[in-house]
Short mmCIF file of C-alpha atoms in Angstrom, two decimals:
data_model
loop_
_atom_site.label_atom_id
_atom_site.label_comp_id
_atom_site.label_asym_id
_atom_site.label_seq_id
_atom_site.Cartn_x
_atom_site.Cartn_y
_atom_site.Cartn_z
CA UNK A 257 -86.71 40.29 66.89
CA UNK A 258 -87.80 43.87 67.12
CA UNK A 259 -89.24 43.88 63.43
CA UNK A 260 -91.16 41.02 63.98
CA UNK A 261 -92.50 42.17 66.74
CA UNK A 262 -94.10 45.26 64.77
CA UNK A 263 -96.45 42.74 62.59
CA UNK A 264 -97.75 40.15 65.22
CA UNK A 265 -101.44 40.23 67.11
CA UNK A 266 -101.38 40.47 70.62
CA UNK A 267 -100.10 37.65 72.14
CA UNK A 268 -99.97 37.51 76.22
CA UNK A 269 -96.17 36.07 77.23
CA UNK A 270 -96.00 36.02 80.94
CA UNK A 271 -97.15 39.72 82.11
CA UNK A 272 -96.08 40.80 79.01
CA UNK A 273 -97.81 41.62 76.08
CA UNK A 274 -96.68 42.44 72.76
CA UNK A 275 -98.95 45.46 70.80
CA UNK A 276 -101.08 44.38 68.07
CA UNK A 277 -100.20 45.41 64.29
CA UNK A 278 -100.98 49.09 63.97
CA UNK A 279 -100.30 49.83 67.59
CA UNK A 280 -97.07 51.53 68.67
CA UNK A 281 -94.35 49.55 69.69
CA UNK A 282 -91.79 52.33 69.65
CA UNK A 283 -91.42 56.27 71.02
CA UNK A 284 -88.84 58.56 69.31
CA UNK A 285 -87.80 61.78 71.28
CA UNK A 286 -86.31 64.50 68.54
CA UNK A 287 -84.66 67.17 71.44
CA UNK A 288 -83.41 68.92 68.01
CA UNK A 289 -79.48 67.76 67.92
CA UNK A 290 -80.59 64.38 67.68
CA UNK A 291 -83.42 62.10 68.15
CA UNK A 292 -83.88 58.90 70.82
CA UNK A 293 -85.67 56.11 70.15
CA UNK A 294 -87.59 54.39 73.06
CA UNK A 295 -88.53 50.67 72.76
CA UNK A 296 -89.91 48.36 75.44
CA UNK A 297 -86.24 47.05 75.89
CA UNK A 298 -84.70 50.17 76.22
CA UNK A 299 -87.42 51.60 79.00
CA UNK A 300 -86.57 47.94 80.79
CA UNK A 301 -82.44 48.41 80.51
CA UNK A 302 -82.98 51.50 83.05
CA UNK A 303 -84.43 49.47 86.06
CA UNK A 304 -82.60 47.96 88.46
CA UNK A 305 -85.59 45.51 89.42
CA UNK A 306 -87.61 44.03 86.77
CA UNK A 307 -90.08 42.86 89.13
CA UNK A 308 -90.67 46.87 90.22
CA UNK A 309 -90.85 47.82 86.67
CA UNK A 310 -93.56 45.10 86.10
CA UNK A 311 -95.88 46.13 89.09
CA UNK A 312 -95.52 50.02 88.28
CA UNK A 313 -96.72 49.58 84.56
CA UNK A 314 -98.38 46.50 85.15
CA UNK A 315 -96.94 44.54 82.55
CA UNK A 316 -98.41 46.90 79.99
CA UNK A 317 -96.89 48.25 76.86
CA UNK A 318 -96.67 52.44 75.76
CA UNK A 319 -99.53 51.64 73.69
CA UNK A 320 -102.01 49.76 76.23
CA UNK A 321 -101.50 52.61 78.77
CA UNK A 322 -101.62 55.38 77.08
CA UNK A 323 -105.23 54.26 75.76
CA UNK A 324 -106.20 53.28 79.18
CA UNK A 325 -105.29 56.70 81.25
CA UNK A 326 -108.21 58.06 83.08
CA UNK A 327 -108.41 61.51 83.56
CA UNK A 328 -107.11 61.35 87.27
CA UNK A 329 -104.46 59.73 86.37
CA UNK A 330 -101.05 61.01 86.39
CA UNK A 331 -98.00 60.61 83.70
CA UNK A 332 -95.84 60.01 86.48
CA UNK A 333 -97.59 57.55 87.83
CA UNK A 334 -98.17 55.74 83.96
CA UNK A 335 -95.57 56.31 82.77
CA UNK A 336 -92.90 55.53 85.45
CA UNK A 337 -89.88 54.20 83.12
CA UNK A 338 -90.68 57.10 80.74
CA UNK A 339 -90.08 59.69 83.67
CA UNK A 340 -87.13 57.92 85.04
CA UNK A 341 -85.37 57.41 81.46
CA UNK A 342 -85.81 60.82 80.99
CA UNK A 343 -84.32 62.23 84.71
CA UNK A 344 -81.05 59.99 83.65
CA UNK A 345 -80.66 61.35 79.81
CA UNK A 346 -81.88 65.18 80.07
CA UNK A 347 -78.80 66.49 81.61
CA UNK A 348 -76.78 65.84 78.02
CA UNK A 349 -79.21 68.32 76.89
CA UNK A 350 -80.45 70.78 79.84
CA UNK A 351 -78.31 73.73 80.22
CA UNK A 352 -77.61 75.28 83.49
CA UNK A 353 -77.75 78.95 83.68
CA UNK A 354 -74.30 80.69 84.21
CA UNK A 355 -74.47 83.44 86.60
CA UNK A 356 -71.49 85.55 85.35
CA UNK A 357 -68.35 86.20 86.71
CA UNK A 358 -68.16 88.41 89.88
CA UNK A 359 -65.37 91.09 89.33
CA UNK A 360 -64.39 92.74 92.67
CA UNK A 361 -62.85 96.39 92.61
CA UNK A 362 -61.69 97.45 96.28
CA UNK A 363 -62.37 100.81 97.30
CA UNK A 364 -64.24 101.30 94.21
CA UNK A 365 -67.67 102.77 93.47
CA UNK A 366 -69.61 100.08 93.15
CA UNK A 367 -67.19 97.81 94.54
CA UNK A 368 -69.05 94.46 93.24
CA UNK A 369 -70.11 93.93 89.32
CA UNK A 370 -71.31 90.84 87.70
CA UNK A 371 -70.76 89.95 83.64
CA UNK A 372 -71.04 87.03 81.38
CA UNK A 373 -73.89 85.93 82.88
CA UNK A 374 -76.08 83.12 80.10
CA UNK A 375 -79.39 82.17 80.04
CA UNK A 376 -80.16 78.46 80.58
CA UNK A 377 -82.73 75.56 79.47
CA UNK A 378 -84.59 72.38 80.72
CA UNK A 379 -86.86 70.23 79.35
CA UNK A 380 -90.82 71.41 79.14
CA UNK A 381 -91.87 68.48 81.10
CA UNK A 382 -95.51 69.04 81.03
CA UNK A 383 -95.54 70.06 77.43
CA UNK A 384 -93.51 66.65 76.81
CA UNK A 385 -95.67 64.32 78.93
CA UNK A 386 -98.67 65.95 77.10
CA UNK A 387 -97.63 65.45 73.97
CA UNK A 388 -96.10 62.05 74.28
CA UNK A 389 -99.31 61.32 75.53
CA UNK A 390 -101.20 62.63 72.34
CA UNK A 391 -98.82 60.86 70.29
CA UNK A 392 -99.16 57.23 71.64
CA UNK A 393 -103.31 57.42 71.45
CA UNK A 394 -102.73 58.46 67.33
CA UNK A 395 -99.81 57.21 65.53
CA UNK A 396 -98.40 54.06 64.69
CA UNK A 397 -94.54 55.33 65.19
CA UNK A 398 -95.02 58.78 67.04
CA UNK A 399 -92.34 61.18 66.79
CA UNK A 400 -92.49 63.88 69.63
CA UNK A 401 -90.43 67.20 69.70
CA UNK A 402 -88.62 67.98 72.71
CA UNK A 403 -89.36 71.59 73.88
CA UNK A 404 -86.91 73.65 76.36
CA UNK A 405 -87.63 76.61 78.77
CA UNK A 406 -85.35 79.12 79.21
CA UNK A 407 -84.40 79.51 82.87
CA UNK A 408 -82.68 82.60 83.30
CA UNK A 409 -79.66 83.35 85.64
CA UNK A 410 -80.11 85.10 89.08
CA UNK A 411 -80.01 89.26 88.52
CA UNK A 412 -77.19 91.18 88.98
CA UNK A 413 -78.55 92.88 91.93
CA UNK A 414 -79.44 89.95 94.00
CA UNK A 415 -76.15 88.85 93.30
CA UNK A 416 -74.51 91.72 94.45
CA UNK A 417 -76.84 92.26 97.32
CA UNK A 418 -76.37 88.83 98.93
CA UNK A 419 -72.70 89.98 99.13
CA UNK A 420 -72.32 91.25 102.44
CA UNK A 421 -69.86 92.71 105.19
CA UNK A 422 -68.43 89.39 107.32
CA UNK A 423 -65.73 91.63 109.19
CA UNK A 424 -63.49 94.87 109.77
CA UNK A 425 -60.56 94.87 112.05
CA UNK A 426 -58.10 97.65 112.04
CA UNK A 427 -54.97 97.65 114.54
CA UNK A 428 -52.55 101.15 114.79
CA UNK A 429 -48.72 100.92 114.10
CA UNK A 430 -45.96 102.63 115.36
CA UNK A 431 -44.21 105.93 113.26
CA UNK A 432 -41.32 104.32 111.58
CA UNK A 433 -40.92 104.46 108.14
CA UNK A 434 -39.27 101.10 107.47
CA UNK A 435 -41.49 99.25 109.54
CA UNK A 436 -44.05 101.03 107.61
CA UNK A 437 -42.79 100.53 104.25
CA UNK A 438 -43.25 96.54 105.01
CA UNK A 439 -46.45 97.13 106.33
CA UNK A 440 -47.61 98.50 103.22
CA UNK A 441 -45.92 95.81 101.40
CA UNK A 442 -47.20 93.03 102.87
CA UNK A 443 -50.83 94.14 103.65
CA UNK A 444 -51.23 95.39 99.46
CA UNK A 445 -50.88 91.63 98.63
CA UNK A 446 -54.17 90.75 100.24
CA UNK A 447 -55.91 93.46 98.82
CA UNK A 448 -58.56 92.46 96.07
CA UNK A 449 -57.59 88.97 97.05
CA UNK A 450 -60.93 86.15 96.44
CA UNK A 451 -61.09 82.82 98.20
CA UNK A 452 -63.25 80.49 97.40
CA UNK A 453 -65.53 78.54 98.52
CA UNK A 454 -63.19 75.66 100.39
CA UNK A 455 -60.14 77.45 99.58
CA UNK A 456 -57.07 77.54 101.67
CA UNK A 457 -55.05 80.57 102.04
CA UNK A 458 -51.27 80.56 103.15
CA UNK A 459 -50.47 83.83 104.11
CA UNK A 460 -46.39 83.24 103.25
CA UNK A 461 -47.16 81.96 99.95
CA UNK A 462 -49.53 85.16 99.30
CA UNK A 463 -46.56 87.74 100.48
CA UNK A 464 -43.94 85.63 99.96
CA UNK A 465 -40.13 85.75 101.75
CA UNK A 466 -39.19 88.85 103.31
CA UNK A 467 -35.99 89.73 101.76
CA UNK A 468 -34.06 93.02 100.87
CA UNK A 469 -34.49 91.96 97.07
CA UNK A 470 -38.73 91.54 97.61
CA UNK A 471 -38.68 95.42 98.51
CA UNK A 472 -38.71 94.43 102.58
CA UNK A 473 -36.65 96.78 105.36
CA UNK A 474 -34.98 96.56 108.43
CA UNK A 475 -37.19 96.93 111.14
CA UNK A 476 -37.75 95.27 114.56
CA UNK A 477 -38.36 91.93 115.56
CA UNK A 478 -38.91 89.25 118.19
CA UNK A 479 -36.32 86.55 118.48
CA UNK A 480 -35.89 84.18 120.90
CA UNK A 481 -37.93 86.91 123.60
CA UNK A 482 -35.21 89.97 122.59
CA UNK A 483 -36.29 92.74 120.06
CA UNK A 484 -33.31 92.87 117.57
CA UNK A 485 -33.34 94.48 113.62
CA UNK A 486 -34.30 92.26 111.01
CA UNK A 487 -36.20 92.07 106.98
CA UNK A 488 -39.43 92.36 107.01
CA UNK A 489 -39.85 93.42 111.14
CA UNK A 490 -43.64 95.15 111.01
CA UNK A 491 -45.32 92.03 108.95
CA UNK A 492 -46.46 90.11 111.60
CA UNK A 493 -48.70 92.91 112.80
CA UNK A 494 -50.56 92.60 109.14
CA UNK A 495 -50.69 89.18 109.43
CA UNK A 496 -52.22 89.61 113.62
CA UNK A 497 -54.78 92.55 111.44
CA UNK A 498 -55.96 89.39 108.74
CA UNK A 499 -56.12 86.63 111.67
CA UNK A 500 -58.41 88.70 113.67
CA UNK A 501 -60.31 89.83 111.01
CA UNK A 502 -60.57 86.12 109.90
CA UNK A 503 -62.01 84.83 112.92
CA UNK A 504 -64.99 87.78 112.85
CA UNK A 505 -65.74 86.52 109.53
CA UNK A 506 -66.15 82.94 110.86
CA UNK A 507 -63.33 81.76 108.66
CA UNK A 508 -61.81 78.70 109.36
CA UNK A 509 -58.05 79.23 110.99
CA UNK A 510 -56.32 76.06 110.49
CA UNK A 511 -52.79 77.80 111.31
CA UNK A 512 -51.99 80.06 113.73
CA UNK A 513 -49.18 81.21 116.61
CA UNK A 514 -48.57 83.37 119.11
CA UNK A 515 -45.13 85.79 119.51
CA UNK A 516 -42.81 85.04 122.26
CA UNK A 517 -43.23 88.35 123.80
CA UNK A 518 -46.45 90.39 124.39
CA UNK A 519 -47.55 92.26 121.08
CA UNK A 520 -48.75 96.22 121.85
CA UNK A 521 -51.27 96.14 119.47
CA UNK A 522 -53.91 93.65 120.42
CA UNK A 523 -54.83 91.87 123.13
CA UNK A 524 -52.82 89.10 125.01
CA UNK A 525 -53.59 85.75 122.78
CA UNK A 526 -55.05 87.42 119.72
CA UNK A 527 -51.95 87.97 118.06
CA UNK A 528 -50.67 85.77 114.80
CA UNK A 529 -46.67 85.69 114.75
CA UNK A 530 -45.25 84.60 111.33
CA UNK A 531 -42.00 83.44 109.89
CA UNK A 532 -39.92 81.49 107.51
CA UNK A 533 -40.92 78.63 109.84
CA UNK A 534 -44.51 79.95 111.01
CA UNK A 535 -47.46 80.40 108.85
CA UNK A 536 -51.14 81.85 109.03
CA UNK A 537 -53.53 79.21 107.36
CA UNK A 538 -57.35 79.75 107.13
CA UNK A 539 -59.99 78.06 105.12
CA UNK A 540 -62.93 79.40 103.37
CA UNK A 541 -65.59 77.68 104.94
CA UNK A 542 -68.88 79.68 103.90
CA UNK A 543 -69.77 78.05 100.97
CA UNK A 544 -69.54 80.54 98.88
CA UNK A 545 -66.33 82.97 97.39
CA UNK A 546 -64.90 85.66 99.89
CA UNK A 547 -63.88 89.02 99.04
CA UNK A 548 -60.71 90.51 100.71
CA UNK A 549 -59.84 94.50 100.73
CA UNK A 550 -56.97 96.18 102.79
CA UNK A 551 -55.95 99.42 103.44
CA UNK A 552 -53.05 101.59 105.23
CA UNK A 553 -53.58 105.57 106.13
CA UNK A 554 -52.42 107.20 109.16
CA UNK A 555 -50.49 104.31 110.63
CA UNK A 556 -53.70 102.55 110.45
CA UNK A 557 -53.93 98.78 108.98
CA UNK A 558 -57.70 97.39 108.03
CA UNK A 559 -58.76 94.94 107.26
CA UNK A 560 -62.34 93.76 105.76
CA UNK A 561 -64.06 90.60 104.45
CA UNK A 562 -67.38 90.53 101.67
CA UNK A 563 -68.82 87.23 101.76
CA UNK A 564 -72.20 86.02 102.01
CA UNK A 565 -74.34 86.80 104.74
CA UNK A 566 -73.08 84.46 108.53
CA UNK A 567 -76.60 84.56 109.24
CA UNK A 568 -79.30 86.15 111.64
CA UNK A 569 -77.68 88.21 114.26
CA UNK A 570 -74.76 85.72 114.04
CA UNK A 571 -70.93 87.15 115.22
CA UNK A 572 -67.67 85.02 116.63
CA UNK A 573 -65.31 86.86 118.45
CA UNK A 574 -61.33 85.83 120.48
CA UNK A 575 -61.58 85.41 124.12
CA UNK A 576 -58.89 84.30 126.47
CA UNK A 577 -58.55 82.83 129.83
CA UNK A 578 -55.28 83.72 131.64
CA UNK A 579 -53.62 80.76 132.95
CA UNK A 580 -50.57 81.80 134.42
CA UNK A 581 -48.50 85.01 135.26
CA UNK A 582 -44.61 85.10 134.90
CA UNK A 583 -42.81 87.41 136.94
CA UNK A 584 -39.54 89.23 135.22
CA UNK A 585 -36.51 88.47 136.41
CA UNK A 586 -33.49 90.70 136.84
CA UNK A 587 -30.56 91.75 133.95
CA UNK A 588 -28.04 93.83 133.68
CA UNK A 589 -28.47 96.90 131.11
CA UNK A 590 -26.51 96.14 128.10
CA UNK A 591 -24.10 99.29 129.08
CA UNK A 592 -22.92 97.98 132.12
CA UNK A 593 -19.78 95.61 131.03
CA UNK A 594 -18.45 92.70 132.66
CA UNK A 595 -15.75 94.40 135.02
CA UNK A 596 -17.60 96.77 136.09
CA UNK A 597 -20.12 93.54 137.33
CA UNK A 598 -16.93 91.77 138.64
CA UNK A 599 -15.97 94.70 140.64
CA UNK A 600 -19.86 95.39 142.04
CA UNK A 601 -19.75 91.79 143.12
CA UNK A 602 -16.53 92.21 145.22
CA UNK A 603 -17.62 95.26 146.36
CA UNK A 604 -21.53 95.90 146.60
CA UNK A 605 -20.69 99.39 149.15
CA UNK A 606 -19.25 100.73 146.21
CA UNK A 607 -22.19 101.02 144.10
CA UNK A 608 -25.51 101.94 143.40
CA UNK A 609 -27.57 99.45 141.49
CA UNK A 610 -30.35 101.67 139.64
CA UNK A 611 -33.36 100.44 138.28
CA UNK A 612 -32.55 101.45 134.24
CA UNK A 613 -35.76 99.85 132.52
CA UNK A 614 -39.08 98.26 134.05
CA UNK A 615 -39.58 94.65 132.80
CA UNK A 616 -43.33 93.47 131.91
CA UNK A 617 -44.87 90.28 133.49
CA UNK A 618 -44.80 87.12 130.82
CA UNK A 619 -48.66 84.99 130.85
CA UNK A 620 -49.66 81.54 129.69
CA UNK A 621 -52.75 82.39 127.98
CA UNK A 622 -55.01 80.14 126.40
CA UNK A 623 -57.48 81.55 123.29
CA UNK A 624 -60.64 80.80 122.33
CA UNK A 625 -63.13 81.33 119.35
CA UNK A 626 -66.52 81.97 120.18
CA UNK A 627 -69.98 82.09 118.30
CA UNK A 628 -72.83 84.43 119.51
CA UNK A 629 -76.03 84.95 118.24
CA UNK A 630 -77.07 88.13 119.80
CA UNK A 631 -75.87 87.96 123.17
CA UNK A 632 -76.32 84.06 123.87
CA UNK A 633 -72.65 82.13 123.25
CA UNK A 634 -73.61 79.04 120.73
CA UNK A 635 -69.97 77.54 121.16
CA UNK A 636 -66.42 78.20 122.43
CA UNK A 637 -64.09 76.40 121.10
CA UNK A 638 -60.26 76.51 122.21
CA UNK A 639 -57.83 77.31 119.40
CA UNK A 640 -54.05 77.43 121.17
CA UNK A 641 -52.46 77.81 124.13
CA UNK A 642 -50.24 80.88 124.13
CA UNK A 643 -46.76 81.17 126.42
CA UNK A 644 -45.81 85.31 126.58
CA UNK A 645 -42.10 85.37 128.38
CA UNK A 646 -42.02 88.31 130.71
CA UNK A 647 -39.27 90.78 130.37
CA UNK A 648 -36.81 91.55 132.79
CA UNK A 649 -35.84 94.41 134.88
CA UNK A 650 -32.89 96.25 133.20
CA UNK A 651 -30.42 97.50 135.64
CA UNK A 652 -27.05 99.76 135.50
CA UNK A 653 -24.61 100.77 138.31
CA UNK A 654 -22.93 104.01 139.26
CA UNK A 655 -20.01 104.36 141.55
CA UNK A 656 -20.67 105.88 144.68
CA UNK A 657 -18.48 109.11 145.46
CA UNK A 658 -16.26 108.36 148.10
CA UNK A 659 -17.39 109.71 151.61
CA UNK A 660 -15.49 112.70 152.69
CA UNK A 661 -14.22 113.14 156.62
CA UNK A 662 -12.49 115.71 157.95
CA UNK A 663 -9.32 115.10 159.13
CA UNK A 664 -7.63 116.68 162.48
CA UNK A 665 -4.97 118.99 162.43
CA UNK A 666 -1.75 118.01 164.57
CA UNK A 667 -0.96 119.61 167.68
#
C-alpha cells in the first residue's frame, strides 16, 4: 500500500490527504548506528487518540506542513508527532553522563576523590528540527543526520564540595583495656563505611557476634539490671556513639533500645543497648550516599557523618521528658551470707546494719527526635519509651561488741 502511495496525485480521503508524486511521503533519521524511517503510519502508531493527532497537524501530511510553516511558527507546534516520536525513541541513543565513582579515604588528606567520571550526549534538537525542516521543503525522500551534544558530567569539585559535615558525636570510656580492646573492635567496622541513598544499616550484621573467636573480651555488662562479665561488654557504648550521631545527621532510626540500667555516658534516654537479640537499624534517608568515619584516642569514641548538605540552618537533636522516678530498694551486700541474715533477723540488738553502697533512682523516660531550624522546633516526634530500673542500696552487718559492766566484788 505504501508504494502505491508514492506515485498517486493528491487525493483528499476524509482529513487525510495523501502527497502528490514528487512530494515526500517518508522521513529517514540516520543517528549513525542505524537509521529510522518515519512514515505517516508510523508518526500515527505513537498516539493514543487519533482524533488529537488529527486536530494538532490538521490532517496534513510532513510534506503539506513543512511547505506551509510561517515564520512564527514553531516545530513543536508543526510538527507535534515528530517531537513526541522522538521524546519516546532518543533514550536508545542519548547517553547520560556518568559522574565517577566517589572513593572515600577517612582521615585522609583530601578525604573525598572522584574518578571514572564520562562525558555524555543528547540529541541537537534544534539542529534536528532545522534540518528536518530543510529537508522536507527539498527532497523527494530526505535523509537527515542525527547530531549529538556532548553534555559533560558535574566537576570534581562541586562534587566534592556538596559533600558536607551532617554530624560529630564523641562519648568518653572508662580505662580498661578489655573493654577497650572491643571498643576498638567494634567501632573500626564502621569506619570508611558508605550508605546509600535508601540503604539500611544493621549494626550486628556490620560487627557481627561478639565472641572470643571474633577477637572480643571479657568486659562488663548489663543483664537483667546486674553488671556481670561477659564477650564483647564495652560495644554497646559504640553502638549509643553511632545512634546519637545518627539522629544529628537526620538519619532515619528504624531500630533502637534502651539498657535496663542508666548508662554513664550519655544522657538518660539517648542511649542504644545492643545484643544477640537487640539491634540498631537506621535508614539512609537523604537521597543521596553517606559517608561514615570513626575514631578511638584517649578513651575517646567519635563518631562523624559526610553526606549532603540537611539544609539551611537545619539540625535535629534527642530530648526527653521524664515520666516517672523509681526509688531503690534495699539488698544485702553480696558478702553478707545467709546465716549471718538469719541470725540479724532473730536478733536485730546484735548488729549494726551499715549502709555498704548507695543505690541510684531507676526513671521511665520517654525520647524524642526533634528538628530545628535555627532556634524554632519544626517537629518532635516521639521515638521510644525508655524504663531505667533503679539500683538498690547495698547493705552489710557487723556484730556489735558486747557491752561491758562492771561487776561487784563480794563482801
Amino acid at each position: 500500500f505504501l508504494g502505491c502511495c508514492l506515485i498517486l496525485s493528491t487525493i483528499v480521503f476524509g482529513a487525510w490527504t495523501i502527497p502528490t508524486a514528487g512530494s515526500p511521503t517518508v522521513l529517514t533519521l540516520d543517528f549513525g548506528a542505524n537509521q529510522v524511517v518515519l512514515t505517516e503510519n508510523i508518526l500515527q502508531g505513537g498516539w493514543y487518540n487519533y482524533e488529537d493527532r488529527l486536530n494538532l497537524t490538521h490532517g496534513k501530511n510532513l510534506f503539506s506542513r513543512a511547505t506551509a510553516m510561517r515564520e512564527e511558527d514553531t516545530f513543536a507546534g508543526t510538527f507535534p508527532d515528530i517531537v513526541q516520536f522522538l521524546d519516546r525513541i532518543a533514550p536508545q541513543y542519548e547517553i547520560k553522563p556518568f559522574n565517577g565513582q566517589i572513593t572515600f579515604r577517612p582521615h585522609a588528606t583530601p578525604r573525598f576523590t572522584v574518578g571514572q567520571q564520562k562525558a555524555g550526549r543528547m540529541i541537537d534538537r534544534e539542529r534536528l528540527y532545522a534540518d528536518i525542516i530543510t529537508a522536507l521543503k527539498g527532497n523527494q525522500y530526505p535523509v537527515v543526520q542525527v547530531h549529538y551534544q556532548t553534555i559533560n558530567p558535574t566537576p570534581a569539585d562541586e562534587i566534592i564540595k556538596a559533600i558536607q559535615q551532617r554530624a560529630k558525636f564523641s562519648t568518653t570510656c572508662t580505662d580498661n583495656p578489655d573493654r577497650e580492646r572491643n571498643i576498638a573492635l567494634a567501632l573500626g567496622k564502621f569506619n570508611g563505611l558508605r550508605v546509600n541513598a535508601g540503604e539500611q544499616v544493621s549494626f550486628n550484621q556490620i560487627v557481627g557476634k561478639r565472641t572470643a573467636e571474633q577477637g572480643f573480651r571479657e568486659a562488663k555488662i548489663i543483664v537483667n539490671g546486674e553488671y556481670v562479665d561477659g564477650i564483647g561488654g564495652g560495644v554497646c557504648q559504640v553502638s549509643t556513639t553511632i545512634f546519637n550521631a545518627v539522629v544529628q545527621a537526620g538519619l532515619q532510626v528504624t531500630e533502637s533500645h534502651h539498657h535496663s540500667l542508666r548508662s554513664s555516658y550519655v544522657p538518660l534516654g539517648h542511649d542504644a543497648m545492643v545484643s544477640s537479640n537487640a539491634d540498631l537499624r537506621f535508614t539512609n534517608n537523604t537521597g543521596a550516599p553517606i559517608y561514615i568515619e570513626t575514631s578511638f584516642h584517649n578513651h575517646r569514641l567519635t563518631v562523624t557523618i559526610y553526606g549532603r548538605d540537611k539544609g539551611p540552618n537545619i539540625s535535629y537533636r534527642l530530648d526527653t521528658d521524664v515520666i516517672k522516678t523509681l526509688e531503690p530498694k534495699e539488698k544485702w551486700a553480696d558478702s553478707v551470707n545467709t546465716d549471718v541474715i538469719n541470725d540479724y533477723q532473730l536478733h536485730p540488738e546484735d548488729y549494726e546494719r551499715v549502709l555498704f553502697k548507695s543505690g541510684q533512682l531507676g526513671h521511665v523516660v520517654d525520647t524524642y527526635i526533634e528538628t530545628y531550624q535555627g532556634n524554632r522546633r519544626l517537629s518532635r516526634k516521639k521515638l521510644r519509651r525508655n524504663t531505667y530500673q533503679a539500683t538498690p542500696h547495698r547493705y552489710t552487718l557487723h556484730k556489735c561488741k558486747p557491752i561491758m559492766t562492771d561487776t561487784p566484788e563480794p563482801d
